[in-house]
Amino acid sequence: MNASINGYSRPFAKATLGVVEMIMGECPLLGEIETSDSCSTNAAVNVVISVTGEAEGAFILGLSLESAIDIATAMVGSKVSSLTPLAVSAIAELANMIAGNAVKLISDCGATCDIAPPMVIQGSEVEICTGGISAVVMPFETCHGTLWATVSIATSNRAAA
Amino acid sequence: MPGATVLITDDAPFMPSMHKGILIPTKCAVVEACSGLEAVEQFNAYKPDMDIAMAGIDGISTTKSIRELDPQAVIVMYSAMGQQAMVVEAVRAGARDFKVKPFKPERVLECVKQHAPERAA
């Protein structure tokens, strides 16, 4: 289903554009946004970061193995030929920086929240259940392939109560 | 700054690796720690000119521990989040500065030059 950037996906889109531009030296292009009821991903490498607090849910950064290796190479500064622990740490850090910058923007708008350390999951056709929160999937075209930024975050019941 | 010893504390390998890649070519020595406990041990062992540490609960308590050992210790914290409350807590614990990730390599060099100037060439 086609969709537009709204709600909690907006700060994540802004953070992804800013962080990727700083890391890769060029601003990515945001492609066609989609929404879905469940939060599934076909990417081979996924970094999952839980968001807790007055807004809660998950942010998932998905990318192909080739993109993960290319981006890790760019971040580490020397050739990476496979997803070594250092390469995995670099990809996890990329997602961590996006989520951290996004959560700062959300907190600035009055919803205090925090992020958990990133988890890196390798393997295609992964389905991640986020408790019935719908997901916004934003594809970002970069010089190292597509980054799939999935945002499945809602205002928490505790904050709304 | 050349000759400065910098302690980098992080529980993941990427950020220490990045800092080493930036600082070692400038003749700085880089010491690593992957936990708050190890950071205190490394601080005692190497007496670094400057500590760069991840934020969070462990980072705050580690900053306090190191400042108790040496009230003049120069500690800079970093985080992907820069909420005001986190920055205030870090500074209250004794951090000299707080950097929000991502940052460019030149910002790391500026930071070390600014905070470890006593050995400037």
Short mmCIF file of N, CA and C in Angstrom, two decimals, chain A residues 2-161:
data_model
loop_
_atom_site.label_atom_id
_atom_site.label_comp_id
_atom_site.label_asym_id
_atom_site.label_seq_id
_atom_site.Cartn_x
_atom_site.Cartn_y
_atom_site.Cartn_z
N ASN A 2 0.61 2.18 -0.92
CA ASN A 2 1.39 3.40 -0.94
C ASN A 2 1.05 4.25 0.28
N ALA A 3 2.00 4.97 0.74
CA ALA A 3 1.76 5.80 1.93
C ALA A 3 2.68 7.01 1.87
N SER A 4 2.50 7.93 2.80
CA SER A 4 3.37 9.08 2.88
C SER A 4 4.05 9.09 4.25
N ILE A 5 5.06 9.92 4.36
CA ILE A 5 5.75 10.02 5.65
C ILE A 5 4.84 10.74 6.63
N ASN A 6 4.61 10.15 7.76
CA ASN A 6 3.82 10.82 8.78
C ASN A 6 4.19 10.26 10.14
N GLY A 7 3.68 10.90 11.20
CA GLY A 7 3.88 10.42 12.56
C GLY A 7 5.34 10.15 12.88
N TYR A 8 5.58 8.99 13.45
CA TYR A 8 6.93 8.67 13.91
C TYR A 8 7.88 8.33 12.76
N SER A 9 7.36 8.09 11.56
CA SER A 9 8.27 7.79 10.45
C SER A 9 9.03 9.05 10.01
N ARG A 10 8.43 10.22 10.23
CA ARG A 10 9.07 11.47 9.78
C ARG A 10 10.45 11.70 10.43
N PRO A 11 10.54 11.64 11.79
CA PRO A 11 11.87 11.84 12.38
C PRO A 11 12.88 10.77 11.96
N PHE A 12 12.40 9.55 11.70
CA PHE A 12 13.33 8.50 11.25
C PHE A 12 13.80 8.76 9.82
N ALA A 13 12.90 9.30 8.98
CA ALA A 13 13.31 9.65 7.62
C ALA A 13 14.36 10.76 7.66
N LYS A 14 14.10 11.78 8.49
CA LYS A 14 15.03 12.91 8.61
C LYS A 14 16.39 12.43 9.14
N ALA A 15 16.34 11.56 10.16
CA ALA A 15 17.59 11.06 10.75
C ALA A 15 18.35 10.19 9.74
N THR A 16 17.63 9.36 8.98
CA THR A 16 18.30 8.49 8.01
C THR A 16 18.99 9.34 6.94
N LEU A 17 18.31 10.36 6.44
CA LEU A 17 18.90 11.23 5.42
C LEU A 17 20.17 11.90 5.96
N GLY A 18 20.07 12.42 7.18
CA GLY A 18 21.21 13.14 7.76
C GLY A 18 22.39 12.24 8.07
N VAL A 19 22.11 11.09 8.70
CA VAL A 19 23.20 10.19 9.11
C VAL A 19 23.87 9.57 7.89
N VAL A 20 23.06 9.11 6.93
CA VAL A 20 23.65 8.47 5.75
C VAL A 20 24.46 9.48 4.94
N GLU A 21 23.98 10.71 4.85
CA GLU A 21 24.75 11.73 4.13
C GLU A 21 26.11 11.96 4.79
N MET A 22 26.11 12.00 6.12
CA MET A 22 27.39 12.24 6.80
C MET A 22 28.33 11.04 6.66
N ILE A 23 27.77 9.83 6.74
CA ILE A 23 28.62 8.62 6.68
C ILE A 23 29.12 8.38 5.25
N MET A 24 28.22 8.52 4.26
CA MET A 24 28.58 8.14 2.89
C MET A 24 28.95 9.33 2.01
N GLY A 25 28.72 10.53 2.50
CA GLY A 25 29.12 11.71 1.75
C GLY A 25 28.13 12.12 0.67
N GLU A 26 27.02 11.43 0.57
CA GLU A 26 25.98 11.87 -0.37
C GLU A 26 24.60 11.53 0.20
N CYS A 27 23.65 12.41 -0.10
CA CYS A 27 22.31 12.25 0.47
C CYS A 27 21.56 11.15 -0.28
N PRO A 28 20.97 10.18 0.43
CA PRO A 28 20.22 9.12 -0.25
C PRO A 28 18.91 9.66 -0.82
N LEU A 29 18.33 8.89 -1.75
CA LEU A 29 17.04 9.26 -2.32
C LEU A 29 15.97 8.38 -1.70
N LEU A 30 14.91 9.03 -1.22
CA LEU A 30 13.82 8.27 -0.61
C LEU A 30 12.86 7.80 -1.70
N GLY A 31 12.64 6.50 -1.78
CA GLY A 31 11.76 5.92 -2.79
C GLY A 31 10.31 5.86 -2.33
N GLU A 32 9.57 4.92 -2.89
CA GLU A 32 8.14 4.82 -2.60
C GLU A 32 7.91 4.17 -1.23
N ILE A 33 7.17 4.88 -0.41
CA ILE A 33 6.93 4.42 0.96
C ILE A 33 5.73 3.49 0.99
N GLU A 34 5.80 2.46 1.81
CA GLU A 34 4.68 1.54 1.95
C GLU A 34 4.36 1.33 3.42
N THR A 35 3.13 0.93 3.68
CA THR A 35 2.76 0.56 5.05
C THR A 35 2.30 -0.89 5.05
N SER A 36 2.41 -1.53 6.19
CA SER A 36 1.88 -2.89 6.31
C SER A 36 1.46 -3.13 7.75
N ASP A 37 0.56 -4.10 7.91
CA ASP A 37 0.07 -4.40 9.26
C ASP A 37 1.12 -5.13 10.08
N SER A 38 1.90 -5.97 9.38
CA SER A 38 2.94 -6.69 10.10
C SER A 38 4.29 -6.12 9.69
N CYS A 39 5.27 -6.47 10.45
CA CYS A 39 6.60 -5.89 10.24
C CYS A 39 7.52 -6.99 9.73
N SER A 40 7.45 -7.29 8.43
CA SER A 40 8.30 -8.35 7.90
C SER A 40 9.35 -7.73 6.99
N THR A 41 10.42 -8.47 6.75
CA THR A 41 11.51 -7.93 5.95
C THR A 41 12.14 -9.04 5.12
N ASN A 42 12.47 -8.73 3.89
CA ASN A 42 13.15 -9.69 3.02
C ASN A 42 14.65 -9.43 2.95
N ALA A 43 15.09 -8.41 3.68
CA ALA A 43 16.52 -8.07 3.61
C ALA A 43 17.35 -9.18 4.26
N ALA A 44 18.55 -9.38 3.76
CA ALA A 44 19.42 -10.45 4.29
C ALA A 44 20.05 -10.08 5.62
N VAL A 45 20.21 -8.77 5.84
CA VAL A 45 20.79 -8.29 7.09
C VAL A 45 19.84 -7.27 7.69
N ASN A 46 19.44 -7.47 8.92
CA ASN A 46 18.52 -6.54 9.58
C ASN A 46 19.08 -6.14 10.94
N VAL A 47 19.04 -4.84 11.19
CA VAL A 47 19.41 -4.35 12.51
C VAL A 47 18.13 -3.89 13.19
N VAL A 48 17.82 -4.50 14.33
CA VAL A 48 16.58 -4.21 15.05
C VAL A 48 16.91 -3.42 16.30
N ILE A 49 16.22 -2.30 16.46
CA ILE A 49 16.43 -1.46 17.64
C ILE A 49 15.07 -1.18 18.28
N SER A 50 14.90 -1.61 19.52
CA SER A 50 13.66 -1.35 20.25
C SER A 50 13.62 0.09 20.73
N VAL A 51 12.44 0.68 20.65
CA VAL A 51 12.21 2.02 21.19
C VAL A 51 11.28 1.88 22.38
N THR A 52 11.64 2.47 23.51
CA THR A 52 10.81 2.37 24.70
C THR A 52 10.53 3.76 25.25
N GLY A 53 9.46 3.86 26.03
CA GLY A 53 9.13 5.14 26.64
C GLY A 53 7.76 5.60 26.20
N GLU A 54 7.60 6.90 26.03
CA GLU A 54 6.28 7.42 25.68
C GLU A 54 5.91 7.12 24.23
N ALA A 55 6.90 6.78 23.42
CA ALA A 55 6.67 6.17 22.11
C ALA A 55 7.40 4.83 22.15
N GLU A 56 6.77 3.77 21.64
CA GLU A 56 7.43 2.47 21.74
C GLU A 56 7.17 1.63 20.51
N GLY A 57 8.07 0.70 20.29
CA GLY A 57 7.98 -0.17 19.13
C GLY A 57 9.38 -0.54 18.67
N ALA A 58 9.56 -0.59 17.35
CA ALA A 58 10.87 -0.99 16.84
C ALA A 58 11.23 -0.23 15.57
N PHE A 59 12.51 -0.06 15.38
CA PHE A 59 13.07 0.45 14.13
C PHE A 59 13.94 -0.66 13.56
N ILE A 60 13.75 -0.95 12.27
CA ILE A 60 14.55 -2.00 11.63
C ILE A 60 15.23 -1.41 10.41
N LEU A 61 16.54 -1.56 10.35
CA LEU A 61 17.29 -1.16 9.16
C LEU A 61 17.67 -2.44 8.42
N GLY A 62 17.09 -2.61 7.21
CA GLY A 62 17.36 -3.82 6.43
C GLY A 62 18.20 -3.50 5.21
N LEU A 63 19.11 -4.41 4.86
CA LEU A 63 19.94 -4.20 3.68
C LEU A 63 20.45 -5.55 3.17
N SER A 64 20.87 -5.56 1.91
CA SER A 64 21.41 -6.80 1.34
C SER A 64 22.79 -7.06 1.94
N LEU A 65 23.24 -8.30 1.79
CA LEU A 65 24.57 -8.64 2.29
C LEU A 65 25.64 -7.80 1.60
N GLU A 66 25.47 -7.60 0.27
CA GLU A 66 26.45 -6.81 -0.49
C GLU A 66 26.48 -5.37 0.03
N SER A 67 25.30 -4.80 0.25
CA SER A 67 25.24 -3.43 0.76
C SER A 67 25.87 -3.34 2.14
N ALA A 68 25.58 -4.33 2.97
CA ALA A 68 26.13 -4.33 4.34
C ALA A 68 27.65 -4.34 4.28
N ILE A 69 28.21 -5.17 3.41
CA ILE A 69 29.67 -5.27 3.29
C ILE A 69 30.25 -3.97 2.74
N ASP A 70 29.59 -3.40 1.72
CA ASP A 70 30.07 -2.14 1.13
C ASP A 70 30.03 -0.99 2.15
N ILE A 71 28.93 -0.90 2.88
CA ILE A 71 28.79 0.18 3.86
C ILE A 71 29.79 -0.01 5.00
N ALA A 72 29.95 -1.26 5.43
CA ALA A 72 30.92 -1.53 6.50
C ALA A 72 32.32 -1.15 6.03
N THR A 73 32.64 -1.44 4.77
CA THR A 73 33.94 -1.06 4.22
C THR A 73 34.12 0.46 4.27
N ALA A 74 33.07 1.20 3.86
CA ALA A 74 33.14 2.67 3.88
C ALA A 74 33.31 3.19 5.31
N MET A 75 32.61 2.56 6.25
CA MET A 75 32.67 3.05 7.63
C MET A 75 33.98 2.68 8.31
N VAL A 76 34.46 1.46 8.08
CA VAL A 76 35.68 1.00 8.74
C VAL A 76 36.91 1.66 8.13
N GLY A 77 36.84 1.96 6.82
CA GLY A 77 37.95 2.62 6.17
C GLY A 77 38.95 1.67 5.54
N SER A 78 38.69 0.38 5.59
CA SER A 78 39.53 -0.60 4.90
C SER A 78 38.61 -1.71 4.40
N LYS A 79 39.10 -2.47 3.40
CA LYS A 79 38.27 -3.45 2.72
C LYS A 79 37.74 -4.52 3.69
N VAL A 80 36.42 -4.68 3.65
CA VAL A 80 35.77 -5.74 4.42
C VAL A 80 35.21 -6.72 3.40
N SER A 81 35.55 -8.01 3.52
CA SER A 81 35.09 -8.98 2.51
C SER A 81 33.96 -9.87 3.01
N SER A 82 33.67 -9.82 4.30
CA SER A 82 32.54 -10.58 4.84
C SER A 82 32.06 -9.87 6.11
N LEU A 83 30.97 -10.34 6.66
CA LEU A 83 30.42 -9.68 7.85
C LEU A 83 31.18 -10.14 9.10
N THR A 84 32.36 -9.62 9.25
CA THR A 84 33.17 -9.88 10.44
C THR A 84 32.52 -9.19 11.64
N PRO A 85 32.95 -9.51 12.85
CA PRO A 85 32.38 -8.81 14.02
C PRO A 85 32.52 -7.28 13.91
N LEU A 86 33.65 -6.80 13.36
CA LEU A 86 33.82 -5.35 13.21
C LEU A 86 32.84 -4.80 12.18
N ALA A 87 32.61 -5.53 11.08
CA ALA A 87 31.66 -5.09 10.05
C ALA A 87 30.24 -5.07 10.62
N VAL A 88 29.88 -6.10 11.37
CA VAL A 88 28.56 -6.15 12.00
C VAL A 88 28.40 -4.98 12.97
N SER A 89 29.45 -4.70 13.71
CA SER A 89 29.41 -3.58 14.65
C SER A 89 29.21 -2.25 13.92
N ALA A 90 29.83 -2.10 12.74
CA ALA A 90 29.68 -0.87 11.95
C ALA A 90 28.23 -0.71 11.48
N ILE A 91 27.64 -1.80 10.96
CA ILE A 91 26.26 -1.73 10.48
C ILE A 91 25.31 -1.45 11.66
N ALA A 92 25.58 -2.11 12.78
CA ALA A 92 24.76 -1.87 13.98
C ALA A 92 24.87 -0.41 14.40
N GLU A 93 26.08 0.14 14.29
CA GLU A 93 26.29 1.54 14.68
C GLU A 93 25.54 2.49 13.74
N LEU A 94 25.49 2.15 12.46
CA LEU A 94 24.74 2.98 11.51
C LEU A 94 23.27 3.07 11.94
N ALA A 95 22.67 1.91 12.24
CA ALA A 95 21.27 1.90 12.68
C ALA A 95 21.12 2.61 14.02
N ASN A 96 22.09 2.41 14.90
CA ASN A 96 22.05 3.05 16.22
C ASN A 96 22.07 4.57 16.10
N MET A 97 22.89 5.07 15.18
CA MET A 97 22.97 6.52 14.99
C MET A 97 21.66 7.07 14.41
N ILE A 98 21.07 6.33 13.46
CA ILE A 98 19.79 6.77 12.89
C ILE A 98 18.72 6.79 13.98
N ALA A 99 18.62 5.69 14.72
CA ALA A 99 17.58 5.61 15.76
C ALA A 99 17.82 6.63 16.86
N GLY A 100 19.08 6.81 17.24
CA GLY A 100 19.39 7.77 18.30
C GLY A 100 19.03 9.19 17.89
N ASN A 101 19.40 9.55 16.66
CA ASN A 101 19.07 10.90 16.16
C ASN A 101 17.56 11.07 16.05
N ALA A 102 16.85 10.02 15.61
CA ALA A 102 15.39 10.09 15.47
C ALA A 102 14.70 10.25 16.82
N VAL A 103 15.17 9.46 17.79
CA VAL A 103 14.57 9.50 19.13
C VAL A 103 14.81 10.87 19.78
N LYS A 104 15.96 11.47 19.47
CA LYS A 104 16.21 12.84 19.96
C LYS A 104 15.15 13.79 19.39
N LEU A 105 14.85 13.66 18.09
CA LEU A 105 13.84 14.51 17.47
C LEU A 105 12.46 14.27 18.09
N ILE A 106 12.14 12.99 18.34
CA ILE A 106 10.84 12.65 18.95
C ILE A 106 10.78 13.23 20.37
N SER A 107 11.87 13.10 21.12
CA SER A 107 11.89 13.63 22.48
C SER A 107 11.76 15.15 22.48
N ASP A 108 12.37 15.81 21.48
CA ASP A 108 12.26 17.27 21.37
C ASP A 108 10.81 17.70 21.16
N CYS A 109 10.00 16.79 20.58
CA CYS A 109 8.58 17.10 20.35
C CYS A 109 7.71 16.70 21.53
N GLY A 110 8.32 16.25 22.62
CA GLY A 110 7.57 16.04 23.85
C GLY A 110 7.32 14.60 24.24
N ALA A 111 7.71 13.62 23.42
CA ALA A 111 7.52 12.21 23.78
C ALA A 111 8.88 11.63 24.19
N THR A 112 9.13 11.58 25.48
CA THR A 112 10.43 11.12 25.95
C THR A 112 10.57 9.62 25.72
N CYS A 113 11.60 9.23 25.00
CA CYS A 113 11.81 7.80 24.76
C CYS A 113 13.30 7.50 24.64
N ASP A 114 13.59 6.23 24.62
CA ASP A 114 14.97 5.76 24.64
C ASP A 114 15.09 4.59 23.66
N ILE A 115 16.31 4.21 23.35
CA ILE A 115 16.51 3.05 22.48
C ILE A 115 17.34 1.99 23.19
N ALA A 116 17.10 0.73 22.81
CA ALA A 116 17.89 -0.39 23.34
C ALA A 116 19.07 -0.62 22.40
N PRO A 117 20.08 -1.35 22.87
CA PRO A 117 21.21 -1.66 21.97
C PRO A 117 20.74 -2.42 20.74
N PRO A 118 21.40 -2.20 19.60
CA PRO A 118 20.97 -2.86 18.36
C PRO A 118 21.21 -4.36 18.37
N MET A 119 20.29 -5.08 17.70
CA MET A 119 20.47 -6.52 17.48
C MET A 119 20.58 -6.73 15.98
N VAL A 120 21.56 -7.48 15.54
CA VAL A 120 21.75 -7.74 14.12
C VAL A 120 21.27 -9.16 13.81
N ILE A 121 20.32 -9.26 12.87
CA ILE A 121 19.76 -10.55 12.49
C ILE A 121 20.10 -10.80 11.03
N GLN A 122 20.74 -11.92 10.75
CA GLN A 122 21.08 -12.28 9.36
C GLN A 122 20.20 -13.44 8.92
N GLY A 123 19.68 -13.35 7.69
CA GLY A 123 18.78 -14.39 7.18
C GLY A 123 17.59 -13.74 6.52
N SER A 124 17.17 -14.22 5.35
CA SER A 124 16.09 -13.57 4.62
C SER A 124 14.72 -14.01 5.13
N GLU A 125 13.70 -13.27 4.69
CA GLU A 125 12.30 -13.53 5.03
C GLU A 125 12.08 -13.62 6.54
N VAL A 126 12.60 -12.64 7.22
CA VAL A 126 12.42 -12.57 8.66
C VAL A 126 11.12 -11.84 8.97
N GLU A 127 10.33 -12.37 9.86
CA GLU A 127 9.13 -11.67 10.30
C GLU A 127 9.29 -11.31 11.76
N ILE A 128 9.13 -10.02 12.03
CA ILE A 128 9.33 -9.53 13.39
C ILE A 128 8.01 -8.96 13.88
N CYS A 129 7.46 -9.53 14.94
CA CYS A 129 6.16 -9.09 15.45
C CYS A 129 6.37 -7.95 16.43
N THR A 130 5.68 -6.85 16.20
CA THR A 130 5.83 -5.69 17.08
C THR A 130 4.51 -5.36 17.78
N GLY A 131 3.78 -6.37 18.12
CA GLY A 131 2.60 -6.19 18.96
C GLY A 131 1.48 -5.41 18.31
N GLY A 132 1.24 -5.64 17.03
CA GLY A 132 0.09 -5.05 16.37
C GLY A 132 0.29 -3.61 15.92
N ILE A 133 1.50 -3.10 16.04
CA ILE A 133 1.77 -1.74 15.56
C ILE A 133 2.07 -1.81 14.06
N SER A 134 1.36 -1.03 13.27
CA SER A 134 1.60 -1.07 11.83
C SER A 134 2.97 -0.48 11.50
N ALA A 135 3.48 -0.88 10.34
CA ALA A 135 4.84 -0.49 9.99
C ALA A 135 4.84 0.41 8.76
N VAL A 136 5.72 1.39 8.77
CA VAL A 136 5.99 2.22 7.59
C VAL A 136 7.37 1.82 7.07
N VAL A 137 7.41 1.44 5.79
CA VAL A 137 8.67 0.98 5.20
C VAL A 137 9.16 2.04 4.21
N MET A 138 10.37 2.56 4.46
CA MET A 138 10.92 3.63 3.62
C MET A 138 12.21 3.13 2.96
N PRO A 139 12.21 3.00 1.62
CA PRO A 139 13.44 2.60 0.93
C PRO A 139 14.31 3.81 0.60
N PHE A 140 15.56 3.76 1.02
CA PHE A 140 16.51 4.83 0.72
C PHE A 140 17.56 4.30 -0.24
N GLU A 141 17.64 4.92 -1.42
CA GLU A 141 18.64 4.51 -2.41
C GLU A 141 19.95 5.23 -2.10
N THR A 142 21.00 4.44 -1.88
CA THR A 142 22.31 5.02 -1.58
C THR A 142 23.32 4.54 -2.62
N CYS A 143 24.51 5.09 -2.54
CA CYS A 143 25.58 4.66 -3.45
C CYS A 143 26.01 3.23 -3.16
N HIS A 144 25.57 2.66 -2.04
CA HIS A 144 25.90 1.28 -1.70
C HIS A 144 24.67 0.39 -1.69
N GLY A 145 23.63 0.76 -2.46
CA GLY A 145 22.43 -0.06 -2.52
C GLY A 145 21.30 0.50 -1.67
N THR A 146 20.22 -0.26 -1.57
CA THR A 146 19.02 0.23 -0.88
C THR A 146 19.07 -0.08 0.61
N LEU A 147 18.71 0.93 1.41
CA LEU A 147 18.51 0.73 2.85
C LEU A 147 17.01 0.75 3.09
N TRP A 148 16.48 -0.30 3.72
CA TRP A 148 15.05 -0.35 4.04
C TRP A 148 14.89 0.05 5.50
N ALA A 149 14.32 1.24 5.71
CA ALA A 149 14.09 1.72 7.07
C ALA A 149 12.64 1.46 7.44
N THR A 150 12.42 0.53 8.34
CA THR A 150 11.07 0.18 8.77
C THR A 150 10.81 0.76 10.14
N VAL A 151 9.73 1.51 10.26
CA VAL A 151 9.40 2.16 11.53
C VAL A 151 8.06 1.61 12.00
N SER A 152 8.08 0.94 13.12
CA SER A 152 6.86 0.36 13.70
C SER A 152 6.76 0.86 15.14
N ILE A 153 6.31 2.07 15.27
CA ILE A 153 6.32 2.76 16.56
C ILE A 153 4.99 3.47 16.77
N ALA A 154 4.48 3.41 17.99
CA ALA A 154 3.23 4.09 18.33
C ALA A 154 3.36 4.74 19.69
N THR A 155 2.49 5.69 19.96
CA THR A 155 2.45 6.29 21.29
C THR A 155 2.07 5.20 22.28
N SER A 156 2.80 5.10 23.38
CA SER A 156 2.55 3.99 24.30
C SER A 156 1.25 4.23 25.08
N ASN A 157 0.64 3.14 25.51
CA ASN A 157 -0.58 3.25 26.30
C ASN A 157 -0.34 3.99 27.60
N ARG A 158 0.86 3.79 28.13
CA ARG A 158 1.18 4.45 29.40
C ARG A 158 1.22 5.97 29.20
N ALA A 159 1.78 6.40 28.04
CA ALA A 159 1.86 7.84 27.79
C ALA A 159 0.47 8.41 27.50
N ALA A 160 -0.37 7.61 26.81
CA ALA A 160 -1.68 8.10 26.42
C ALA A 160 -2.65 8.13 27.60
N ALA A 161 -2.39 7.27 28.61
CA ALA A 161 -3.33 7.14 29.73
C ALA A 161 -3.37 8.40 30.59
#
